[in-house]
JSON list of C-alpha atoms in Angstrom, two decimals:
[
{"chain": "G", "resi": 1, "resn": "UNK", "atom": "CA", "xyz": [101.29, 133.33, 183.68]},
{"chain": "G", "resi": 2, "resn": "UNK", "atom": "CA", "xyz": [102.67, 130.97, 186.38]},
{"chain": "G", "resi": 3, "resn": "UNK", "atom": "CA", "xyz": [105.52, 133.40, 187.55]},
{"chain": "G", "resi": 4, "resn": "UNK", "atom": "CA", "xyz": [104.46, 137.02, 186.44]},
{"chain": "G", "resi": 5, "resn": "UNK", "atom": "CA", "xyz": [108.10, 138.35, 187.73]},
{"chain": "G", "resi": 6, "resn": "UNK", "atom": "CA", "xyz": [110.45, 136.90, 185.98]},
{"chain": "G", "resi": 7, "resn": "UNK", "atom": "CA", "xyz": [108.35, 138.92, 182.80]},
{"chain": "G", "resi": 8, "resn": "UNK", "atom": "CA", "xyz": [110.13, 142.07, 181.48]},
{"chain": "G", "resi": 9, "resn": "UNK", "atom": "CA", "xyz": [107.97, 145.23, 182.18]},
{"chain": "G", "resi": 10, "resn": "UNK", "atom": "CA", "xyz": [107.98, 146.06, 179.09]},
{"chain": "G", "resi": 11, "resn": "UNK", "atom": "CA", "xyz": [106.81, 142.36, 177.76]},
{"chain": "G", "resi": 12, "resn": "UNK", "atom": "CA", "xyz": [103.84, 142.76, 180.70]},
{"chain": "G", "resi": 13, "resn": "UNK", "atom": "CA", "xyz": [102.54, 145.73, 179.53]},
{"chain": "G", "resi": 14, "resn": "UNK", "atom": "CA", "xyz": [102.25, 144.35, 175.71]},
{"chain": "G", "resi": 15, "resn": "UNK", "atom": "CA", "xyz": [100.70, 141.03, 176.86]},
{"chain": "G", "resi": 16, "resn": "UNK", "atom": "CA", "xyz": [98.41, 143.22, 179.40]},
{"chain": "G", "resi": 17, "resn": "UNK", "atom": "CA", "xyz": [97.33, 145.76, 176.14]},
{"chain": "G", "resi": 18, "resn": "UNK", "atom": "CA", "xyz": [93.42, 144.62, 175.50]},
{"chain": "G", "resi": 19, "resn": "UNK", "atom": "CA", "xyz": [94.11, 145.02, 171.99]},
{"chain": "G", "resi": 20, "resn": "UNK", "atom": "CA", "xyz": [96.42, 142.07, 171.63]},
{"chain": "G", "resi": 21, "resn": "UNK", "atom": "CA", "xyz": [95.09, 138.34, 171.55]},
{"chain": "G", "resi": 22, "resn": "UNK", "atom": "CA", "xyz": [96.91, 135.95, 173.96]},
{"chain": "G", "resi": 23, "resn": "UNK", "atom": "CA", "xyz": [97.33, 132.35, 172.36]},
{"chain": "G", "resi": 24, "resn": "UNK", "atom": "CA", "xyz": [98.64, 129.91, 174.52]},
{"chain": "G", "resi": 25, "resn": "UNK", "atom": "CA", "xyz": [100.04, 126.66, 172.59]},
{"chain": "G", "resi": 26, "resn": "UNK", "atom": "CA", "xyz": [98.79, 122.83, 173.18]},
{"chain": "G", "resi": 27, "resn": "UNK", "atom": "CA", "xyz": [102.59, 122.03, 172.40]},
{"chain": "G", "resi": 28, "resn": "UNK", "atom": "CA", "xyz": [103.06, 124.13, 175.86]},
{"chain": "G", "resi": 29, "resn": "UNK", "atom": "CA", "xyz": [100.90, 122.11, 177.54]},
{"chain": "G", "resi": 30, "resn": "UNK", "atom": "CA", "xyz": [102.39, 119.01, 176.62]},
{"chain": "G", "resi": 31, "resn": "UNK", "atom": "CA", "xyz": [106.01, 120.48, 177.32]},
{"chain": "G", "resi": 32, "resn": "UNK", "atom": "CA", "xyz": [105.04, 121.29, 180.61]},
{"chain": "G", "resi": 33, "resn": "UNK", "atom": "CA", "xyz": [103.17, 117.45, 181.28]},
{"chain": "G", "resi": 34, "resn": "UNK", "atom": "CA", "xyz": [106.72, 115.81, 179.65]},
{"chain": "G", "resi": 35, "resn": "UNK", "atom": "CA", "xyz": [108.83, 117.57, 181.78]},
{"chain": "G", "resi": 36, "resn": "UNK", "atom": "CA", "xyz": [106.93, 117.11, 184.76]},
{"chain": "G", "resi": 37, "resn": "UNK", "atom": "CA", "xyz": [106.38, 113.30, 184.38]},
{"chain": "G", "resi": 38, "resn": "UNK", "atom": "CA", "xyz": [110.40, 113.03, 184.17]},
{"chain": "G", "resi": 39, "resn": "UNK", "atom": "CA", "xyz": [110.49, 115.12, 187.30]},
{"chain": "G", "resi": 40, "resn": "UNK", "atom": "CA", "xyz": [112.37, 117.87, 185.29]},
{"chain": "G", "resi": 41, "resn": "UNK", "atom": "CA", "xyz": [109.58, 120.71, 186.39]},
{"chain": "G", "resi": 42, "resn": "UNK", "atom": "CA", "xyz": [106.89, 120.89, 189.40]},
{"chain": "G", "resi": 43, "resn": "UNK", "atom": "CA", "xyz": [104.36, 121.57, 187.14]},
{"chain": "G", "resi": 44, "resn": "UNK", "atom": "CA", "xyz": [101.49, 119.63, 188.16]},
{"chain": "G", "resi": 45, "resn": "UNK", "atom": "CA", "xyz": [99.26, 122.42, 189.96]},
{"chain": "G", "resi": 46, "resn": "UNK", "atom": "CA", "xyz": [99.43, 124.36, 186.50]},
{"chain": "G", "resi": 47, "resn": "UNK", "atom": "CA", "xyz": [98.27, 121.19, 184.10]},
{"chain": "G", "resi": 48, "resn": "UNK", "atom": "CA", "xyz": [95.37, 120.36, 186.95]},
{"chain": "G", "resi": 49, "resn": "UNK", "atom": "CA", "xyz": [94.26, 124.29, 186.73]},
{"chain": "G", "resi": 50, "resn": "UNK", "atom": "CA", "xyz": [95.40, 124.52, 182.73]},
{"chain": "G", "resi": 51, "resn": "UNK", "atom": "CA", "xyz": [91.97, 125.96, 182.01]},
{"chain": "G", "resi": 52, "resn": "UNK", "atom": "CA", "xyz": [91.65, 128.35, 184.65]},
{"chain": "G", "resi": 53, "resn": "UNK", "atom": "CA", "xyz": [94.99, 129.37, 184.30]},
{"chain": "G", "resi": 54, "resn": "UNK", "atom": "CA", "xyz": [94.58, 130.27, 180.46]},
{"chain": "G", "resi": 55, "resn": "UNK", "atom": "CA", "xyz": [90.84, 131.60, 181.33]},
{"chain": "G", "resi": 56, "resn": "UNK", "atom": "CA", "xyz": [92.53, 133.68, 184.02]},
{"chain": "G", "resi": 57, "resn": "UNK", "atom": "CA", "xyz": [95.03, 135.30, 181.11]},
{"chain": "G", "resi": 58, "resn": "UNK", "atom": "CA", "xyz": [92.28, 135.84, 178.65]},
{"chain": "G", "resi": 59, "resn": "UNK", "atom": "CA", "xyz": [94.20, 133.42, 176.42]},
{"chain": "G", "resi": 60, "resn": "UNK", "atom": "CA", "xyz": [92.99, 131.14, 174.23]},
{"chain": "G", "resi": 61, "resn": "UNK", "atom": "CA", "xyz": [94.21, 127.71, 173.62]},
{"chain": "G", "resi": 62, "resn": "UNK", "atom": "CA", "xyz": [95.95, 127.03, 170.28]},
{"chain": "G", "resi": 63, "resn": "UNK", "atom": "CA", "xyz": [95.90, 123.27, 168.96]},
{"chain": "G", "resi": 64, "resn": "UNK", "atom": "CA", "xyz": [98.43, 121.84, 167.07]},
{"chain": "G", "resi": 65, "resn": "UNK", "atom": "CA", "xyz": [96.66, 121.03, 163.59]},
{"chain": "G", "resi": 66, "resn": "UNK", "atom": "CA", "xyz": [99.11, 118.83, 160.72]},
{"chain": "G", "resi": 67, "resn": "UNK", "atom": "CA", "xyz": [99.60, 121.79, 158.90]},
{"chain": "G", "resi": 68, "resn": "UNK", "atom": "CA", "xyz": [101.89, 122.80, 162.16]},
{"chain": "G", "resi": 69, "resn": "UNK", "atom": "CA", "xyz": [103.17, 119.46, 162.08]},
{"chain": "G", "resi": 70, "resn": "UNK", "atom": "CA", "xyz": [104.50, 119.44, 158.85]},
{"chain": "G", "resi": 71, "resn": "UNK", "atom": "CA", "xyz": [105.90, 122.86, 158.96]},
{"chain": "G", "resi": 72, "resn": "UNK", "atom": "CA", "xyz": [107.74, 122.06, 162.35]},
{"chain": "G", "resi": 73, "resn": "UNK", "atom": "CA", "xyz": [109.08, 119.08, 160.17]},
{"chain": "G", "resi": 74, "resn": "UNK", "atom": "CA", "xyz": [110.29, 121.17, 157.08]},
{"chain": "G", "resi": 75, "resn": "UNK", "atom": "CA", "xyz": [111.79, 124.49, 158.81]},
{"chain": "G", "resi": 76, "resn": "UNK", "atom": "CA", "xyz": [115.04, 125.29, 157.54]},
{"chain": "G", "resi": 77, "resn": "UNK", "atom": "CA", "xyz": [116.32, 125.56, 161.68]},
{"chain": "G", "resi": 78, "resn": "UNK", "atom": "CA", "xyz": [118.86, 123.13, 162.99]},
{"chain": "G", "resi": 79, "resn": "UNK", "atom": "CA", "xyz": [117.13, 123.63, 166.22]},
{"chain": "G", "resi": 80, "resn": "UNK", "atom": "CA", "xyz": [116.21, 120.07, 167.24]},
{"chain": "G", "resi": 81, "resn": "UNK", "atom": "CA", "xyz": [113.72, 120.83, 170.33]},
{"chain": "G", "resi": 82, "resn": "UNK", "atom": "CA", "xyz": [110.08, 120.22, 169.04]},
{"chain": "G", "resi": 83, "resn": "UNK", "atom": "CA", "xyz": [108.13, 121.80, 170.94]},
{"chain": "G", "resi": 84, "resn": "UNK", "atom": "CA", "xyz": [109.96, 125.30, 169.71]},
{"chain": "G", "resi": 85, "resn": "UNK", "atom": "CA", "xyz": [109.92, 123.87, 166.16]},
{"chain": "G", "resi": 86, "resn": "UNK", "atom": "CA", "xyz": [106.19, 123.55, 166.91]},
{"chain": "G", "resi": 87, "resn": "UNK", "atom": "CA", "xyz": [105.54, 126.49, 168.85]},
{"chain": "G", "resi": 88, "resn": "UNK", "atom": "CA", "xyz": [107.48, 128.97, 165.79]},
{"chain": "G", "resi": 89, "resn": "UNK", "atom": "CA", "xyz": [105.64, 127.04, 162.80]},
{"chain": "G", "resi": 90, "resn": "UNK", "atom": "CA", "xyz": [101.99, 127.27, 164.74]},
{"chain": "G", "resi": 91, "resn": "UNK", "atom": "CA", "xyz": [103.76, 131.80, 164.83]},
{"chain": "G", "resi": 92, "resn": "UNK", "atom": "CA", "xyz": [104.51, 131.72, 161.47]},
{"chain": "G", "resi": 93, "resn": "UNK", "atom": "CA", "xyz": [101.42, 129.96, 160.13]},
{"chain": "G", "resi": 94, "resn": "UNK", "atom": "CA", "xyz": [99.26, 132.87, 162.11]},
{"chain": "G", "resi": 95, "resn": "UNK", "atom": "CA", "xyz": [101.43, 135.60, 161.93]},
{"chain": "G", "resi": 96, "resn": "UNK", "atom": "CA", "xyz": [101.85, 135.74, 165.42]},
{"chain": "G", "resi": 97, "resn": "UNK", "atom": "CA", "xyz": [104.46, 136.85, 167.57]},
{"chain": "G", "resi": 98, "resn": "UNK", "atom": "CA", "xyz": [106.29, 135.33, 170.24]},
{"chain": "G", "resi": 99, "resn": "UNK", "atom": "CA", "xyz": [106.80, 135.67, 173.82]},
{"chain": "G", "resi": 100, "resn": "UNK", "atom": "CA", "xyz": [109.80, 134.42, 174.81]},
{"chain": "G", "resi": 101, "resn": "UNK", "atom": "CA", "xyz": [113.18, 134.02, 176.90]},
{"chain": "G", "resi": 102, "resn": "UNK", "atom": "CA", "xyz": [114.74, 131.10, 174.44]},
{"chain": "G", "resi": 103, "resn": "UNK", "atom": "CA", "xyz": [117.16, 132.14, 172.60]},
{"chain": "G", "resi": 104, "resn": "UNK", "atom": "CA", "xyz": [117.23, 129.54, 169.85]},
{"chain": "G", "resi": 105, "resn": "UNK", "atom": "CA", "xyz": [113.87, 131.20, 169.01]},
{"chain": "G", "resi": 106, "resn": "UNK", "atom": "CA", "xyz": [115.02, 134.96, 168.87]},
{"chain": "G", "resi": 107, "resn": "UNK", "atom": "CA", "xyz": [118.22, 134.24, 167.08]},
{"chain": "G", "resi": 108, "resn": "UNK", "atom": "CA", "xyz": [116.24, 132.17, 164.43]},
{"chain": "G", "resi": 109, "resn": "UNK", "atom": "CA", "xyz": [114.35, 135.13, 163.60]},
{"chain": "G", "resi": 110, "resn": "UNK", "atom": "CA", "xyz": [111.70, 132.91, 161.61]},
{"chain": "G", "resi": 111, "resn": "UNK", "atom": "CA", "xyz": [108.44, 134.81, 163.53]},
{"chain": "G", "resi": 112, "resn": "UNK", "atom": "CA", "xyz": [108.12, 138.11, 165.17]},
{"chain": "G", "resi": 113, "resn": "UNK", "atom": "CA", "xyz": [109.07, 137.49, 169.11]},
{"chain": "G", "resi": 114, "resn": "UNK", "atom": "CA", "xyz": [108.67, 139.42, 172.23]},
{"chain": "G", "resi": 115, "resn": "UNK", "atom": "CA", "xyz": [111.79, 138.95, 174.39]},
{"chain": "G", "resi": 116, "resn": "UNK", "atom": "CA", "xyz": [110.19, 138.39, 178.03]}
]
């Protein structure tokens, strides 16, 4: 987690429980690279330590397969921003939950989230 304090206790504590698997989306990745290309984000030391970073979290990555794809395509969400569109139909696929500050993706209510 790049900045640990702007997480919720509450939301540490679940993502800290050994019992739960930490999945960290390719679609984040590529967010995060977008973004930092159009000098939007400083996010260059986390793509350069991406690996150690999601090592560090006992995460594991999570690819984007075309059965994602096509369910970012067809959800019934006016959203527009695909990366969420991505990141909820790679959730829902799984039956994940998740963690989260956007609100577009707790008020859709389409997966499970943890509000961080």
């Amino acid at each position: 987690m790049s900045a640990p304090e702007k997480v919720s206790t509450a939301a540490r504590e679940v993502l800290s429980e050994s019992t739960n698997q930490l999945m960290v989306s390719a679609a984040s990745a590529w967010e995060i690279a977008i973004k930092t290309r159009l000098g939007r984000l400083d996010g260059e030391p986390l793509l350069s330590a991406w690996s150690d970073v999601i090592a560090d979290m006992t995460a594991t990555n999570l690819a984007i397969d075309a059965g994602d794809a096509i369910l970012a395509g067809r959800l019934p969400w006016e959203h527009k921003d695909p990366f969420d569109r991505v990141l909820v139909a790679q959730a829902a696929r799984r039956n994940l939950t998740i963690a989260t500050s956007d609100a577009h993706i707790v008020t859709a209510a389409l997966t499970p989230t943890l509000r961080i």
